[in-house]
PDB file of C-alpha atoms in Angstrom:
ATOM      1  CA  UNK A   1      90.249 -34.156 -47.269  1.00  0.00           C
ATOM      2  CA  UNK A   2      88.548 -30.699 -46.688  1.00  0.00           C
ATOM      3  CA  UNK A   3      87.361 -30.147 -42.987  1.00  0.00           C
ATOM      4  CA  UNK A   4      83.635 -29.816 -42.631  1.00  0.00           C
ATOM      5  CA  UNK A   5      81.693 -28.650 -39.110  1.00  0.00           C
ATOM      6  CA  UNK A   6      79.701 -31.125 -36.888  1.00  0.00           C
ATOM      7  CA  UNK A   7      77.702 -30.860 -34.555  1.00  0.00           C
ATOM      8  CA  UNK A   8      78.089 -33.023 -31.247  1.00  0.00           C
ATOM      9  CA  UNK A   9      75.576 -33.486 -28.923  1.00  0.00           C
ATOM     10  CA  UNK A  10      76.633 -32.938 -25.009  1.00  0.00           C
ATOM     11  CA  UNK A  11      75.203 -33.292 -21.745  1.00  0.00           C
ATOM     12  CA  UNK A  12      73.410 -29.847 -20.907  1.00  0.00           C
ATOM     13  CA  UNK A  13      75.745 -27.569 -19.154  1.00  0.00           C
ATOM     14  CA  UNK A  14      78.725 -29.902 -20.426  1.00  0.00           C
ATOM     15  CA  UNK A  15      79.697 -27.758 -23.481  1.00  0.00           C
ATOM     16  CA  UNK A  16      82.472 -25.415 -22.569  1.00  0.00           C
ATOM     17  CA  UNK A  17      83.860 -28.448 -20.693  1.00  0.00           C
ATOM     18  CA  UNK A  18      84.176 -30.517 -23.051  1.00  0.00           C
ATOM     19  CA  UNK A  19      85.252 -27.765 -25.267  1.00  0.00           C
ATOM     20  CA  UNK A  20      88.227 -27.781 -23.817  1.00  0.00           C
ATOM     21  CA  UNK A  21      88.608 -30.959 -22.595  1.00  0.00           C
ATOM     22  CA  UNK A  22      88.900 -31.874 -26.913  1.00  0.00           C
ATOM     23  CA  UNK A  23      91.316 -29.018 -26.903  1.00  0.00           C
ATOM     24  CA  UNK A  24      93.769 -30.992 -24.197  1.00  0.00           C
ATOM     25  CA  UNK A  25      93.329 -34.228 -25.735  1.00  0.00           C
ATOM     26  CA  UNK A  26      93.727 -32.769 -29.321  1.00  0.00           C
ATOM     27  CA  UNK A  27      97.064 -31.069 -27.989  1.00  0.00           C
ATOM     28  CA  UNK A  28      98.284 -34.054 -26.040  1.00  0.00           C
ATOM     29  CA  UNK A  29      97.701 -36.458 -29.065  1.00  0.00           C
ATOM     30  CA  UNK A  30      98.916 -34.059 -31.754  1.00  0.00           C
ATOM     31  CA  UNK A  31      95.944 -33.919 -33.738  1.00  0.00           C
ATOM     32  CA  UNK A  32      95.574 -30.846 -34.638  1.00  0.00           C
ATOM     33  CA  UNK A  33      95.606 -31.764 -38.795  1.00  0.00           C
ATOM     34  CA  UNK A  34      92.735 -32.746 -37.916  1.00  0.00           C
ATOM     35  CA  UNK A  35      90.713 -30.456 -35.775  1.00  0.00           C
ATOM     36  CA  UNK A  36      90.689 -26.974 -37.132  1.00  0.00           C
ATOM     37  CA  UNK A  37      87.635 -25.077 -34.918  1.00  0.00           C
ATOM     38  CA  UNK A  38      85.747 -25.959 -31.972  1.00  0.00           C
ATOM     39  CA  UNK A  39      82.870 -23.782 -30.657  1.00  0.00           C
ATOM     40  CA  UNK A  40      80.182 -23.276 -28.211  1.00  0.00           C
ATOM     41  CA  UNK A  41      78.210 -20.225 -29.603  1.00  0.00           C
ATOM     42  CA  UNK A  42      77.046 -17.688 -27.706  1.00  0.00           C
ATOM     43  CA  UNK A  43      75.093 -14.652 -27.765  1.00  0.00           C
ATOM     44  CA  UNK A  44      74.956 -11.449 -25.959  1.00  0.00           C
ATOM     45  CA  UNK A  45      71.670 -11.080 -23.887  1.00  0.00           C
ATOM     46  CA  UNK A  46      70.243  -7.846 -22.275  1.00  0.00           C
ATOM     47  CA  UNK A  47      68.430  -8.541 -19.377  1.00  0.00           C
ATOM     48  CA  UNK A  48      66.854  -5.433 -17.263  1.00  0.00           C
ATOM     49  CA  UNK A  49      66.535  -5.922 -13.434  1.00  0.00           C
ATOM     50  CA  UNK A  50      65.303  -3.704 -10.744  1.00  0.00           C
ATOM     51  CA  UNK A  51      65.559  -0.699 -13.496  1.00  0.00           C
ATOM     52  CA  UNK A  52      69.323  -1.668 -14.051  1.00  0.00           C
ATOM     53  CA  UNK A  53      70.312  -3.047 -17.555  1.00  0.00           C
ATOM     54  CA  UNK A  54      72.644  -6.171 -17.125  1.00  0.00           C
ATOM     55  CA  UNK A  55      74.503  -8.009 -20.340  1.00  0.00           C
ATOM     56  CA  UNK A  56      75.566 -11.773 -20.061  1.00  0.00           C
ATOM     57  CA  UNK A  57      76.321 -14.272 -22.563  1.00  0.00           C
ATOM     58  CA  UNK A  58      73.551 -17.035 -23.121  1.00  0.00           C
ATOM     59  CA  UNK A  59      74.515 -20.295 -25.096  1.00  0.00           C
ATOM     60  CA  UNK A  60      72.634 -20.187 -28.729  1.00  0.00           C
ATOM     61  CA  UNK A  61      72.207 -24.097 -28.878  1.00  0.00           C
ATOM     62  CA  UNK A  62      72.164 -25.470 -24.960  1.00  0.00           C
ATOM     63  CA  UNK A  63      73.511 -28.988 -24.922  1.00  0.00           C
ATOM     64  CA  UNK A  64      75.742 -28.621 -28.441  1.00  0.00           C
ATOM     65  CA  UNK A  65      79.148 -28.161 -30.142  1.00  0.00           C
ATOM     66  CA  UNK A  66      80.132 -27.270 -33.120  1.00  0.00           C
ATOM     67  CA  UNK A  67      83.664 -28.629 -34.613  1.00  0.00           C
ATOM     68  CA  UNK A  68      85.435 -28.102 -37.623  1.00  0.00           C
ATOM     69  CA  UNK A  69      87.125 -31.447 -38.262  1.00  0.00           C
ATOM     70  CA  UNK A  70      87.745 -34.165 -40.969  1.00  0.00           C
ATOM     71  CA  UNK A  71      86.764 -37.265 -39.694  1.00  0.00           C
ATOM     72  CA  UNK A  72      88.535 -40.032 -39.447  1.00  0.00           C
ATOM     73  CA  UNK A  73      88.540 -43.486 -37.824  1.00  0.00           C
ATOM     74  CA  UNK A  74      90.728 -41.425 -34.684  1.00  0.00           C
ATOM     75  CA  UNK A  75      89.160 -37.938 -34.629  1.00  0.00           C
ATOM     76  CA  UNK A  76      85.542 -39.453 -34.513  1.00  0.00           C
ATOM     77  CA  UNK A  77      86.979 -41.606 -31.496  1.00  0.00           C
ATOM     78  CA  UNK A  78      88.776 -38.622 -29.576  1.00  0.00           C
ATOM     79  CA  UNK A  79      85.345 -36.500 -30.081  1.00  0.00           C
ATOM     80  CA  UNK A  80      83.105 -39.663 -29.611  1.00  0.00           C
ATOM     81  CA  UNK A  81      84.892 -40.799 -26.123  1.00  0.00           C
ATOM     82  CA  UNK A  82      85.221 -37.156 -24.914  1.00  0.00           C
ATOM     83  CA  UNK A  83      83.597 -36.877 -21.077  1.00  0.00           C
ATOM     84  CA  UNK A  84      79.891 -35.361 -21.415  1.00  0.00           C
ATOM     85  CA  UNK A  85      79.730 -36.075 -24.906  1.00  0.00           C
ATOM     86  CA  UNK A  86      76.530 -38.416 -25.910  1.00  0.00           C
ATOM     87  CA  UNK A  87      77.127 -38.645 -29.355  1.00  0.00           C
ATOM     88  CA  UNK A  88      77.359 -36.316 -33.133  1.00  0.00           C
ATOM     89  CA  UNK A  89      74.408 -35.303 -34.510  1.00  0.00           C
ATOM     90  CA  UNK A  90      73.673 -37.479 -37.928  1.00  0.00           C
ATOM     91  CA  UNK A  91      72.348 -41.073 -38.410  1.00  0.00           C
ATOM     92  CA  UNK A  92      74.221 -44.171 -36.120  1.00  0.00           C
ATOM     93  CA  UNK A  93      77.789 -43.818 -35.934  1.00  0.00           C
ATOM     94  CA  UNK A  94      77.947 -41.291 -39.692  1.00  0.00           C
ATOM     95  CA  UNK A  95      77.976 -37.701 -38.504  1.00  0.00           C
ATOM     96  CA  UNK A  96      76.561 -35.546 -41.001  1.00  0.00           C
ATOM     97  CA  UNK A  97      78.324 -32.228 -41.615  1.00  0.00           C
ATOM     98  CA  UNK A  98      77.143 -29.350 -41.782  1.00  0.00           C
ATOM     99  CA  UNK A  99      75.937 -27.791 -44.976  1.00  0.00           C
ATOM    100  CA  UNK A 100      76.793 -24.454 -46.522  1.00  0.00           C
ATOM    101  CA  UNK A 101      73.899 -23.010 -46.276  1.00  0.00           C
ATOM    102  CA  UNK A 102      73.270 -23.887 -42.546  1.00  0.00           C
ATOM    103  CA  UNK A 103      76.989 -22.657 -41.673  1.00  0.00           C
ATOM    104  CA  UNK A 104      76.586 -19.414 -43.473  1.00  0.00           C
ATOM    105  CA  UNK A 105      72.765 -18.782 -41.500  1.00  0.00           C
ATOM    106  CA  UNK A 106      74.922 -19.459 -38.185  1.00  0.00           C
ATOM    107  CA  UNK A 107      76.841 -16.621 -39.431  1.00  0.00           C
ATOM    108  CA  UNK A 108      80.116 -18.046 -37.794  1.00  0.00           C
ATOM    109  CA  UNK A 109      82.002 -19.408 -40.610  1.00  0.00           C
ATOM    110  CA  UNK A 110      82.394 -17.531 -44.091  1.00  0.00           C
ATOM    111  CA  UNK A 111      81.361 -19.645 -46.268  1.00  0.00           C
ATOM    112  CA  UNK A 112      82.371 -18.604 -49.927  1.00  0.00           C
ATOM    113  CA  UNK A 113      79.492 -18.535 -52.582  1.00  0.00           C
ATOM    114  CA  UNK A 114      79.821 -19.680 -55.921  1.00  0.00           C
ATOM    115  CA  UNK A 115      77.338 -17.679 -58.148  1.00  0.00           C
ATOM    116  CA  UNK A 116      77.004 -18.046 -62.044  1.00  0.00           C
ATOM    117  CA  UNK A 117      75.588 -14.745 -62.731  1.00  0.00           C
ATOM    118  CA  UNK A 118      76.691 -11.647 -63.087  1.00  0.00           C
ATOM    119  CA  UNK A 119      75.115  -7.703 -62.762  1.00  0.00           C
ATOM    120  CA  UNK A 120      72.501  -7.400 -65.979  1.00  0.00           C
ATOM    121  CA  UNK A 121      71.911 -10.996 -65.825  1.00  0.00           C
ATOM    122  CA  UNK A 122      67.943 -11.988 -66.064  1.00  0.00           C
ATOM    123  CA  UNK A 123      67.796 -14.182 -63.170  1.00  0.00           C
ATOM    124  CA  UNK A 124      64.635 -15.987 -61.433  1.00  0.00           C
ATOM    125  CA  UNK A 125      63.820 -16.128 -58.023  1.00  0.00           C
ATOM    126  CA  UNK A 126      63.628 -19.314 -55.771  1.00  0.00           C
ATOM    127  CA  UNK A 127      61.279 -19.481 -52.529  1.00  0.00           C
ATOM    128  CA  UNK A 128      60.403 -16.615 -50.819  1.00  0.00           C
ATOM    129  CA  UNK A 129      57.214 -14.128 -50.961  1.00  0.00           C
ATOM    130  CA  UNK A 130      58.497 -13.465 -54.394  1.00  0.00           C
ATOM    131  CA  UNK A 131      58.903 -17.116 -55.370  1.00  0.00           C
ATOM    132  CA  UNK A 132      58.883 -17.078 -59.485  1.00  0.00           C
ATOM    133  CA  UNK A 133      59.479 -13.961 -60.518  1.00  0.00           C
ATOM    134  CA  UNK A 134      62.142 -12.988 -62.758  1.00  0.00           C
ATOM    135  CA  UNK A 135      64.250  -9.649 -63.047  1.00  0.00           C
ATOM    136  CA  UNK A 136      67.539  -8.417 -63.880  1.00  0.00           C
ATOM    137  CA  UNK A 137      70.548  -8.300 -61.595  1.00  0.00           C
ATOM    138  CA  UNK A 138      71.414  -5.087 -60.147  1.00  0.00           C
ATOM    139  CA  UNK A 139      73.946  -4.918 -57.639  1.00  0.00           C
ATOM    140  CA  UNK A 140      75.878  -7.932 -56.024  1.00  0.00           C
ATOM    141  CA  UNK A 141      76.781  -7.279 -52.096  1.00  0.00           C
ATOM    142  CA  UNK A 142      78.780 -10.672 -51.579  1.00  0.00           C
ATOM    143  CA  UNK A 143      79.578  -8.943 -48.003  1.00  0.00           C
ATOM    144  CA  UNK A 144      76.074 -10.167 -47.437  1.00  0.00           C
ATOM    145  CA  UNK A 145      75.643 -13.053 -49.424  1.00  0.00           C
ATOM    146  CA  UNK A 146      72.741 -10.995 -51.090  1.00  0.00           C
ATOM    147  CA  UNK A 147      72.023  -9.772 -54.661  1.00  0.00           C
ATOM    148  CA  UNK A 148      69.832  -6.543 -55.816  1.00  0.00           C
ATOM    149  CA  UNK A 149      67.294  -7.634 -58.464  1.00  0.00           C
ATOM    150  CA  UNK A 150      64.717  -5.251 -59.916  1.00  0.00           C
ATOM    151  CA  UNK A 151      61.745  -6.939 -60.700  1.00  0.00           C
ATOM    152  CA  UNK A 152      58.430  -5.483 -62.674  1.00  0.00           C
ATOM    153  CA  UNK A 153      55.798  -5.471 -60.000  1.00  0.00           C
ATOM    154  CA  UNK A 154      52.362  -3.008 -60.458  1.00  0.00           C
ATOM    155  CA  UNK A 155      53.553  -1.667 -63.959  1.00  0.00           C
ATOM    156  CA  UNK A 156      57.429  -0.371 -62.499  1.00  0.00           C
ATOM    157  CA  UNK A 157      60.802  -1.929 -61.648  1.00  0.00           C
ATOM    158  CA  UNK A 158      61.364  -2.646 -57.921  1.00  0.00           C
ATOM    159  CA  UNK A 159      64.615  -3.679 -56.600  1.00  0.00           C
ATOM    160  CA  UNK A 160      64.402  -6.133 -54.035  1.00  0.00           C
ATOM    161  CA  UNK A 161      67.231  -7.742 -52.386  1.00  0.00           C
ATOM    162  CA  UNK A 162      67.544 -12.014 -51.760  1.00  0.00           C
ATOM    163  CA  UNK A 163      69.815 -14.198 -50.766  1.00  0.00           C
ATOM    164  CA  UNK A 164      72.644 -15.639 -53.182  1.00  0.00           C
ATOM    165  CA  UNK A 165      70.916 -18.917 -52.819  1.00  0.00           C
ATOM    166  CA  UNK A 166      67.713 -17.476 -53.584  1.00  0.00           C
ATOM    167  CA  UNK A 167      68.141 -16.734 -57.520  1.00  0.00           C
ATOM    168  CA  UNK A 168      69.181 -18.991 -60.680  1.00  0.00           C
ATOM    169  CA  UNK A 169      70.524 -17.542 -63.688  1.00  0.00           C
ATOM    170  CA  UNK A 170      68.022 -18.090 -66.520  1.00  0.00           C
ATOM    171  CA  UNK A 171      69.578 -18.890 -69.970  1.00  0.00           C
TER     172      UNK A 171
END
């Protein structure tokens, strides 16, 4: 089985504790086939004060966890039964994983793209401001997850760059 991320919903102010409370417990049992990741994200925050500049870490999503596991009968117990957890996020007792595309906006997982189209490919765009237009494919920056696609807008080719997600190759 491939390990997927979940989210887990906790009691606000709970998350680094139970963090590493599913670190003991994962240790102690010996479960760590089965837990690969577990994180509380956080972002830096700038906050000025009496003219003085002052950085500190603020938790992205208060009152959840993310875990890269593969669920199983055991794991879904150990995270289910963990002190200050209230539940995973997803429908009754199925937690619903994460999906690519959500992982790879969270920007803390690198998430490989599969694309079927290569530079010189005509290629039509998906959502967006530019929703429908077609163009050719111009550069590929999979650093980014974005392509370069110069599309005929006013009478001249414009390169604009999307997200991988964003285009389809057209046959």
């Amino acid at each position: 089985m491939i390990p997927r991320w979940y989210v887990v919903h906790t009691y606000s102010g709970y998350e680094n504790k139970v963090k590493t409370d599913l670190e003991k417990t994962i240790k102690n049992r010996e479960l760590e086939d089965f837990f690969f990741d577990i994180i509380v994200p956080m972002e830096e925050q700038i906050e000025i004060k009496d003219n003085e500049k002052k950085r500190n870490l603020r938790k992205v999503f208060p009152g959840y966890v993310l875990i890269k596991m593969i669920v199983t009968e055991q794991s879904w117990y150990i995270v289910r039964n963990t002190r200050g957890v209230t539940g995973f996020v997803g429908s009754g007792t199925d937690p619903i994983p994460l999906s690519d595309e959500e992982i790879r906006k969270m920007g803390f997982d690198n998430v490989p793209v599969n694309i079927d189209y290569d530079i010189s490919d005509n290629v039509k765009i998906l959502g967006g401001p530019l929703d429908g237009y077609t163009g050719i494919v111009k550069e590929i920056k999979k650093d980014k997850n974005k392509v370069i696609v110069l599309v005929s807008m006013f009478g001249r080719e414009t390169p604009v760059e999307v997200e991988f997600s964003q285009i389809k190759k057209l046959d």
